[in-house]
mmCIF file of C-alpha atoms and ligand atoms in Angstrom:
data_model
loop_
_atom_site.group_PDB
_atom_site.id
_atom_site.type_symbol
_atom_site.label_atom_id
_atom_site.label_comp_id
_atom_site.label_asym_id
_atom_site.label_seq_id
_atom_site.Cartn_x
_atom_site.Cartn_y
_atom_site.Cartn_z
ATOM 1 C CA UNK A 1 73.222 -17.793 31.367
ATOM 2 C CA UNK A 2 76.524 -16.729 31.750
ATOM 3 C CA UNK A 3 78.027 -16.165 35.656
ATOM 4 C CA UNK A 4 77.368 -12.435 36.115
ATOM 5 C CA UNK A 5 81.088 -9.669 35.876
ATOM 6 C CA UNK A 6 82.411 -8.591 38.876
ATOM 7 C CA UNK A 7 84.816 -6.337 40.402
ATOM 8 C CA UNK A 8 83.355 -3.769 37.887
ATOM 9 C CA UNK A 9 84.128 -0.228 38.235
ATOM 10 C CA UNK A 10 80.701 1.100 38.386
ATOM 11 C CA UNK A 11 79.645 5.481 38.430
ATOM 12 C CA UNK A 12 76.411 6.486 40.254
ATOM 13 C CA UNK A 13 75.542 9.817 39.131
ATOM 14 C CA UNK A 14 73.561 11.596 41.952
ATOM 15 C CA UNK A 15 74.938 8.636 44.330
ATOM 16 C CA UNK A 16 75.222 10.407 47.588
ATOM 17 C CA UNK A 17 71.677 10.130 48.194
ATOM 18 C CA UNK A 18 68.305 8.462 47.898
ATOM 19 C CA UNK A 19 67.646 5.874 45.496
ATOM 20 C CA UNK A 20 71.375 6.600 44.032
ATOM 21 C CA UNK A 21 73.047 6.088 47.440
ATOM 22 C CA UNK A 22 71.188 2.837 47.711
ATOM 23 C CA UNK A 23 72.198 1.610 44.201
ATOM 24 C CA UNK A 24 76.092 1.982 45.244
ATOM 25 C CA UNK A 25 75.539 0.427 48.176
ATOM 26 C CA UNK A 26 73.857 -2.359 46.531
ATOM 27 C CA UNK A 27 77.136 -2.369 44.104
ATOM 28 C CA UNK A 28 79.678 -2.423 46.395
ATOM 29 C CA UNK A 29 78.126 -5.129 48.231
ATOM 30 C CA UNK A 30 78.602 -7.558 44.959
ATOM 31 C CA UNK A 31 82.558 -6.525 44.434
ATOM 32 C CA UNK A 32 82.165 -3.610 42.528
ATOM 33 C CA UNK A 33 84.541 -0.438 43.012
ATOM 34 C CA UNK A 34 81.879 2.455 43.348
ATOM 35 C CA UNK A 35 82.319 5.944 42.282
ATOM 36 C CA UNK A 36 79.582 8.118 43.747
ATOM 37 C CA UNK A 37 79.267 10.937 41.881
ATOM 38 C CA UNK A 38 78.104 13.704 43.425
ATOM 39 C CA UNK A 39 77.584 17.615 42.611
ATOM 40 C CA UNK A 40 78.669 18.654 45.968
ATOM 41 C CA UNK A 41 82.232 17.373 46.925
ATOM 42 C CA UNK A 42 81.650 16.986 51.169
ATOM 43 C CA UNK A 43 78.659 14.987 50.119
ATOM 44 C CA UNK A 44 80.275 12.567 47.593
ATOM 45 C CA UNK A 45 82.919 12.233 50.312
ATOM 46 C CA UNK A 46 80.628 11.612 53.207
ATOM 47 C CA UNK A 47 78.529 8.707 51.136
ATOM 48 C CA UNK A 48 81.907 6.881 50.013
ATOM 49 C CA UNK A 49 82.903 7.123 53.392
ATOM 50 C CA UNK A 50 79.496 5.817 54.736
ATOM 51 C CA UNK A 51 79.900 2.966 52.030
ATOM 52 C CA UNK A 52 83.979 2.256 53.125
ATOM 53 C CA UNK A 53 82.435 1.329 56.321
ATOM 54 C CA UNK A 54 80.696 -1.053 55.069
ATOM 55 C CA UNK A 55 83.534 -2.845 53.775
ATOM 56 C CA UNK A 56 82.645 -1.928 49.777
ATOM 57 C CA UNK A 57 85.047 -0.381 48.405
ATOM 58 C CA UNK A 58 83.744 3.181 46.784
ATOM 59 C CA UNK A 59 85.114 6.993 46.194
ATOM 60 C CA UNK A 60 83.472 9.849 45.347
ATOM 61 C CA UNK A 61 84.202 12.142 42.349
ATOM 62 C CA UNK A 62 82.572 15.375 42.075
ATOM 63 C CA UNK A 63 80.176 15.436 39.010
ATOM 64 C CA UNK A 64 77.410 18.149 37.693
ATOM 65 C CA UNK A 65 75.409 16.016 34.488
ATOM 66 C CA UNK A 66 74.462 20.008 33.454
ATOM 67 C CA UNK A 67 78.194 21.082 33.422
ATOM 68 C CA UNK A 68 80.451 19.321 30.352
ATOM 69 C CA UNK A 69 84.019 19.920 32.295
ATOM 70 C CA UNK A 70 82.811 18.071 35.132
ATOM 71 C CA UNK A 71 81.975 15.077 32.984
ATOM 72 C CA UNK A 72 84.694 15.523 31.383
ATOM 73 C CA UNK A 73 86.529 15.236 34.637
ATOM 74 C CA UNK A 74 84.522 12.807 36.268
ATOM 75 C CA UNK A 75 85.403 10.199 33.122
ATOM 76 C CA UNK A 76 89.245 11.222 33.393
ATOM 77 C CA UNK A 77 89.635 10.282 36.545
ATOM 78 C CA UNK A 78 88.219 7.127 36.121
ATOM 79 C CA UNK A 79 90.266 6.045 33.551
ATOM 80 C CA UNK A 80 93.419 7.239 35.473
ATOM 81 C CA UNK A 81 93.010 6.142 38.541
ATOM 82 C CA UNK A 82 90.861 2.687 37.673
ATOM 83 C CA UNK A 83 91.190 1.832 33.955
ATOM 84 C CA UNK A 84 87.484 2.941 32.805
ATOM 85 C CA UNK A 85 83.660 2.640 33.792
ATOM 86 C CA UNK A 86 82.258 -0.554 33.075
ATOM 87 C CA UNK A 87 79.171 0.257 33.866
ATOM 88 C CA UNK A 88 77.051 3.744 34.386
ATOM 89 C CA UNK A 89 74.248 4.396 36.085
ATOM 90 C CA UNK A 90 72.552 7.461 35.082
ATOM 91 C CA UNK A 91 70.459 7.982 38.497
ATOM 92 C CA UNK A 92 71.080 11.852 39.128
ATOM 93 C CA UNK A 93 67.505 13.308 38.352
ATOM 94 C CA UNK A 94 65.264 16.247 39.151
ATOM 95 C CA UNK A 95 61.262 17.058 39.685
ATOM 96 C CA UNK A 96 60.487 20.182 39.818
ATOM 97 C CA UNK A 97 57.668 20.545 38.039
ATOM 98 C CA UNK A 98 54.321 19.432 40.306
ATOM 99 C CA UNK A 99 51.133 18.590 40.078
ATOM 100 C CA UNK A 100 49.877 22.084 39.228
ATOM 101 C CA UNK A 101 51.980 22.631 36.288
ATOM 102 C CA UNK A 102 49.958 22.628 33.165
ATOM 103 C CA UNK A 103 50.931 20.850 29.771
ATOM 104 C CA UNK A 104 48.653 23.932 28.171
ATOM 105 C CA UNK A 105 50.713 26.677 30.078
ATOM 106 C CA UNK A 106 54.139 25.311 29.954
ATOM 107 C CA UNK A 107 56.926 27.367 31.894
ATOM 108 C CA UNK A 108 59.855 26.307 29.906
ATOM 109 C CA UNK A 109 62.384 27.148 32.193
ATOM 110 C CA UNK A 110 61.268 24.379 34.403
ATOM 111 C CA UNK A 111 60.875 22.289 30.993
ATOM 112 C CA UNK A 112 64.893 23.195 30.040
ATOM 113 C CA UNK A 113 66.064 22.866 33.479
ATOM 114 C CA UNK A 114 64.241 18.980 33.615
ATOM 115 C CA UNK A 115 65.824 18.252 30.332
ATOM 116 C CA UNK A 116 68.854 19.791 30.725
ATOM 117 C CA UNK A 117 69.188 17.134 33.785
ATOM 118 C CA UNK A 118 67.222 14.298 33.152
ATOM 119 C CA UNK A 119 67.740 13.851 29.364
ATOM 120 C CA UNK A 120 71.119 16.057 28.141
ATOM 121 C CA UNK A 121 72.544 14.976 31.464
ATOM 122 C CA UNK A 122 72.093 11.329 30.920
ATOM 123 C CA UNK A 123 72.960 11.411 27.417
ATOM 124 C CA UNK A 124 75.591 13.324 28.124
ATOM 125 C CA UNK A 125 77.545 11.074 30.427
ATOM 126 C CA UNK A 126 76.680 7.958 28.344
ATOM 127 C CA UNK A 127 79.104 9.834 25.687
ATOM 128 C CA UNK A 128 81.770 10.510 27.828
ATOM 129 C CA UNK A 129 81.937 6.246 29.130
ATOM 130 C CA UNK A 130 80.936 4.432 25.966
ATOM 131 C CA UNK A 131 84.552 4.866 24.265
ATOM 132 C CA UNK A 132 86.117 3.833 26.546
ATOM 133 C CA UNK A 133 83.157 0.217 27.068
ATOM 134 C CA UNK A 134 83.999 0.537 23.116
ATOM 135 C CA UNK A 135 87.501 -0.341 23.759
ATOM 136 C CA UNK A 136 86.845 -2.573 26.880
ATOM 137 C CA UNK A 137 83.980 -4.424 24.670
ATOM 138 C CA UNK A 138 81.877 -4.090 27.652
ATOM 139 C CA UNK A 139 79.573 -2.107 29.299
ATOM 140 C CA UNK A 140 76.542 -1.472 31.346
ATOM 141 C CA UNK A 141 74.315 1.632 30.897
ATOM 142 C CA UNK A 142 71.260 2.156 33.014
ATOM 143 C CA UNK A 143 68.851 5.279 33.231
ATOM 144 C CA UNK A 144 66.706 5.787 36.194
ATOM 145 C CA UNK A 145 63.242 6.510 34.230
ATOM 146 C CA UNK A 146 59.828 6.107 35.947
ATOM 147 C CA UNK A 147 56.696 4.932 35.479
ATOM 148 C CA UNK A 148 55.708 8.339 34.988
ATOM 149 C CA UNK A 149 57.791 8.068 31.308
ATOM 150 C CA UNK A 150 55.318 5.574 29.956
ATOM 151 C CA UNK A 151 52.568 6.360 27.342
ATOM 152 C CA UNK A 152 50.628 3.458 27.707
ATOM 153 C CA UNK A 153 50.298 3.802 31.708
ATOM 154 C CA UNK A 154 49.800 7.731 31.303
ATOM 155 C CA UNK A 155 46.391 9.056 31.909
ATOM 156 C CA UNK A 156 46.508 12.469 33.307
ATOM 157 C CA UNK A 157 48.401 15.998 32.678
ATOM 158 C CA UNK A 158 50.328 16.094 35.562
ATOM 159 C CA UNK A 159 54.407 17.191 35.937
ATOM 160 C CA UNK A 160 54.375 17.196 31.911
ATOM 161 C CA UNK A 161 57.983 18.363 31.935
ATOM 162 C CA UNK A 162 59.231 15.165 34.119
ATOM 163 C CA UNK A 163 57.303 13.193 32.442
ATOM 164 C CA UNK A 164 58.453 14.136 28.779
ATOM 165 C CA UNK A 165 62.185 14.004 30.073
ATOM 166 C CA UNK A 166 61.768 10.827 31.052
ATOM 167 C CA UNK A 167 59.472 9.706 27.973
ATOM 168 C CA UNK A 168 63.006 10.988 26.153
ATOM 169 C CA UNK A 169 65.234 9.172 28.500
ATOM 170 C CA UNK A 170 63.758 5.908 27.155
ATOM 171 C CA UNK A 171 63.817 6.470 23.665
ATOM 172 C CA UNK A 172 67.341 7.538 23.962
ATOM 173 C CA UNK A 173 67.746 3.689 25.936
ATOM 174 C CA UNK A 174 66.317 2.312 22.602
ATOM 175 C CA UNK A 175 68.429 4.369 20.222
ATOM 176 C CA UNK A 176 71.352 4.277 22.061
ATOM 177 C CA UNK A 177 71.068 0.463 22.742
ATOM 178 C CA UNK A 178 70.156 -0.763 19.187
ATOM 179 C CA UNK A 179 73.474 1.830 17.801
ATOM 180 C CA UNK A 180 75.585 -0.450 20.710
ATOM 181 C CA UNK A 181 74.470 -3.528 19.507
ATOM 182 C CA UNK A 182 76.953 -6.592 19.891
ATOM 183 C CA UNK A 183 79.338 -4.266 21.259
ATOM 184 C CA UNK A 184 79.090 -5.562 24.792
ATOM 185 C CA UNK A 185 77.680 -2.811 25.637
ATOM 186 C CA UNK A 186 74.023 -3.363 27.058
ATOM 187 C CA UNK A 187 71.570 0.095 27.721
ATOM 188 C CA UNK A 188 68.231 -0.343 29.555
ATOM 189 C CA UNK A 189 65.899 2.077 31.708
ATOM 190 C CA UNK A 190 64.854 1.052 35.035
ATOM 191 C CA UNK A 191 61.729 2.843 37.016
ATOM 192 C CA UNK A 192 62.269 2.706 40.393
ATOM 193 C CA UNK A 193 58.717 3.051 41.157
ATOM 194 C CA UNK A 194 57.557 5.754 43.752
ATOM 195 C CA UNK A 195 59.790 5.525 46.252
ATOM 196 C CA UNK A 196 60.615 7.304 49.541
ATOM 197 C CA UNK A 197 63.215 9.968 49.144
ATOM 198 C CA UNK A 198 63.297 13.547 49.163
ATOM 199 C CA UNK A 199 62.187 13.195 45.398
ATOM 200 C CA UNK A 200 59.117 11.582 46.960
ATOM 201 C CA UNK A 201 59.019 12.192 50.175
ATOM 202 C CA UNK A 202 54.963 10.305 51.289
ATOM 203 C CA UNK A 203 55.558 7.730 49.251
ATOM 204 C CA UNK A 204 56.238 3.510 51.536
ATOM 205 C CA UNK A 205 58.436 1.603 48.526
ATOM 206 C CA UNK A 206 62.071 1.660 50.223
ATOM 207 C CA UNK A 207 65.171 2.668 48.617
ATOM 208 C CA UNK A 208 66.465 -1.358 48.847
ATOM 209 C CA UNK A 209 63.212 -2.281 46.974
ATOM 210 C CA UNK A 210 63.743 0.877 44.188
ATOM 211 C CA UNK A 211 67.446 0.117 43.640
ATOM 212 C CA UNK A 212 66.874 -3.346 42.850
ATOM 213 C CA UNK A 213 66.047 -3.568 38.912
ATOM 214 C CA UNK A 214 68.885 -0.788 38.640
ATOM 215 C CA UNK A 215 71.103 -2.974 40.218
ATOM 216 C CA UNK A 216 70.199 -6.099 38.295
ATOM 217 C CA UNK A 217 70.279 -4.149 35.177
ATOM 218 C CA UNK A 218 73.649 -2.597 35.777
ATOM 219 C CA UNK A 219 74.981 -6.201 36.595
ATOM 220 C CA UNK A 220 73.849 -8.164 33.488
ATOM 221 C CA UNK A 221 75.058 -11.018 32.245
ATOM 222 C CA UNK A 222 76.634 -10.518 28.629
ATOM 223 C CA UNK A 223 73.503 -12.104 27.396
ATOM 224 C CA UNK A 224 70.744 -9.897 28.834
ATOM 225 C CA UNK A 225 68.738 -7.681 27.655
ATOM 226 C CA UNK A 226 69.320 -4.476 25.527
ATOM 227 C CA UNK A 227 66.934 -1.737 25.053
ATOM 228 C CA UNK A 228 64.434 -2.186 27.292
ATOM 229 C CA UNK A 229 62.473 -0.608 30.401
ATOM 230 C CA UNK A 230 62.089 -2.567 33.674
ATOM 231 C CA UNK A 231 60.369 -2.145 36.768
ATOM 232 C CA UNK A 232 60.510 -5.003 39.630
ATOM 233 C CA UNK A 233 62.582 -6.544 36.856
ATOM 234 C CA UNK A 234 59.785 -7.284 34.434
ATOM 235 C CA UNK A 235 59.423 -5.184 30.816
ATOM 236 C CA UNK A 236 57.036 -2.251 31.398
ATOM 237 C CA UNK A 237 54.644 -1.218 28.544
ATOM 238 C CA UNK A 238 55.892 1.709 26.601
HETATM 239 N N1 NAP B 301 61.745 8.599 44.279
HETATM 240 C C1 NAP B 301 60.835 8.261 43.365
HETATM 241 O O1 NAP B 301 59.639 8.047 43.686
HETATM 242 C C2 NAP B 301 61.232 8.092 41.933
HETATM 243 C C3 NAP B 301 60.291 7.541 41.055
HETATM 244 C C4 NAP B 301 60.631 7.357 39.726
HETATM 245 C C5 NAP B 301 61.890 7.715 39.286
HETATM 246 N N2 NAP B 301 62.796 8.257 40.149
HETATM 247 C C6 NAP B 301 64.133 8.625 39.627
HETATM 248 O O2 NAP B 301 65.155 8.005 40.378
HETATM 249 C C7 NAP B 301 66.317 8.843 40.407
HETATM 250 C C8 NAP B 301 66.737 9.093 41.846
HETATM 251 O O3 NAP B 301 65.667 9.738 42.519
HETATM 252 P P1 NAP B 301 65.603 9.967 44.094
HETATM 253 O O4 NAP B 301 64.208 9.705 44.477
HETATM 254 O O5 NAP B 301 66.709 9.246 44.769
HETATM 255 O O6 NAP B 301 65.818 11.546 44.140
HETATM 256 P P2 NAP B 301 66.531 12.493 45.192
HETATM 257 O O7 NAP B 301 66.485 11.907 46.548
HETATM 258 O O8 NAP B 301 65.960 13.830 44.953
HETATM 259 O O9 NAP B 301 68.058 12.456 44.708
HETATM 260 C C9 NAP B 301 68.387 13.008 43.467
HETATM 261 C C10 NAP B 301 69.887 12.892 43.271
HETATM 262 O O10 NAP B 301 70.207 13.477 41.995
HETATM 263 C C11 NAP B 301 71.233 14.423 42.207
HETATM 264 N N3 NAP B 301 71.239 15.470 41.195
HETATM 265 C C12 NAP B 301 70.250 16.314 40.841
HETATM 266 N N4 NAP B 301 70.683 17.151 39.877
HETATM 267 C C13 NAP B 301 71.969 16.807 39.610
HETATM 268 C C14 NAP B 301 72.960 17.279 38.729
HETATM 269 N N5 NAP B 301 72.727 18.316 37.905
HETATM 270 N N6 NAP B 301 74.170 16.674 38.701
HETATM 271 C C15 NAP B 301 74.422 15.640 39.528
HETATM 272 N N7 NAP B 301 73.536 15.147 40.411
HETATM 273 C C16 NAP B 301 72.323 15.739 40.444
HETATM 274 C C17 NAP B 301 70.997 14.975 43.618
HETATM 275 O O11 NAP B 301 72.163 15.631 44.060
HETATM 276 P P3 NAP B 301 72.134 16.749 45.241
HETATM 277 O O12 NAP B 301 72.171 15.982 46.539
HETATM 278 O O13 NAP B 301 73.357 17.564 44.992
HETATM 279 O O14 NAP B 301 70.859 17.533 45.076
HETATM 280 C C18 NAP B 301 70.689 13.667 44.327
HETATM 281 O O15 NAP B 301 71.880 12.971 44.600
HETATM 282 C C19 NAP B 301 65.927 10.120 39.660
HETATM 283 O O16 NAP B 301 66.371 10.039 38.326
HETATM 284 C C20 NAP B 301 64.411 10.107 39.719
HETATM 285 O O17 NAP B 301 63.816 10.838 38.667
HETATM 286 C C21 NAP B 301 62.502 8.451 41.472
#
């Protein structure tokens, strides 16, 4: 294996918190610049702050993964002020449709709202980095999927519209990946597993134990993987 980059400029959308938060700070801690992207700008602030404390060395750019300009922005600024992204980890994510929610009586402005974040979102800021990994010939692309996304594992009805957004997530990993293909660029989908945030408030797996496939993921060597979906850094069935 080849020694793994570093002093990478890495984005975490949805980084000021939760499982996100924990990802930069897991980052920074191996030499990479972090940009926590946030939607709010006092909160992007206040996590880059918490992480300059630390010693890592981190800023926050404000970024909405529903609202084009802010991408737009978001991708500008890291090329002017740092060069590029070499690696992007699509964490910012929503649930919003529970356990009552019905796959027979969909309400599909929950569905479009999930997509529109989870999927578009994702996809969305992939776009706006891979030119310039293109150029770099290198790149990192994660997406923070779940166990929930997976066919094979799938055996009830519940929070169809997360789960379908997610299902999508993956197959753009696969798509995306196998189009990227000995570019340098390497896509995969991590599941964090369920893991205590406000996302998922009851549940015991710790942020530092969520983060970590991300974090291996977005810090592949240039012979890893490509294309697949990880949890506890093992492949997980489809
Ligand atoms: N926790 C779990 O059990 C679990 C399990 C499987 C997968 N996941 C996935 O892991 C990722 C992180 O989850 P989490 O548990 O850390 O959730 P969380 O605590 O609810 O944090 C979600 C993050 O996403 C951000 N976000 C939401 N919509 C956004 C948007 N339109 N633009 C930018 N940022 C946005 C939030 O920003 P604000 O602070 O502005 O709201 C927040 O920073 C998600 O993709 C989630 O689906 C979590």
């Amino acid at each position: 294996m080849t020694a793994e980059p570093e002093g990478k400029v890495a984005l975490v959308t949805g980084g000021n918190r939760g499982i996100g938060l924990e990802i930069a700070r897991q980052l920074g801690a191996r030499g990479h610049h972090v940009m926590v992207g946030a939607r709010s700008k006092a909160d992007g602030e206040s996590s880059a702050n918490e992480l300059r404390a630390l010693g890592f060395r981190s800023s926050a750019v404000e970024l909405d993964v529903t609202e084009p300009d802010s991408i737009h922005r978001a991708a500008l600024t890291a090329v002017s002020e740092f060069g590029g992204i070499d690696v992007l980890v699509n964490n910012a994510g929503i649930a919003i449709d529970g356990p009552g929610h019905r796959p027979s009586e969909p309400d599909f402005d929950t569905i479009r709202r999930t997509l529109d974040t989870n999927l578009i979102g994702s996809w969305a800021c992939a776009r706006a980095v891979v030119p310039h990994m293109r150029v770099a010939g290198f790149g990192r692309i994660v997406n923070m999927s779940s166990n929930m996304a997976s066919m094979e594992l799938t055996a009830d009805e519940e929070s169809p519209a997360y789960r379908i957004s997610k299902a999508a997530l993956n197959m753009l990993t696969v798509v995306l990946a196998a189009e990227l293909r000995s570019t340098g660029i390497l896509v995969n989908a991590a599941s964090p597993g369920y893991t205590r945030t406000r996302m998922s408030p009851n549940a015991t797996r710790t942020v530092e134990v969520g983060a970590d496939t991300a974090v291996w993921l977005a810090t592949l060597p240039s012979d890893g993987p490509s294309g697949g979906y990880f949890y506890d850094r093992s492949p997980l069935p489809w």
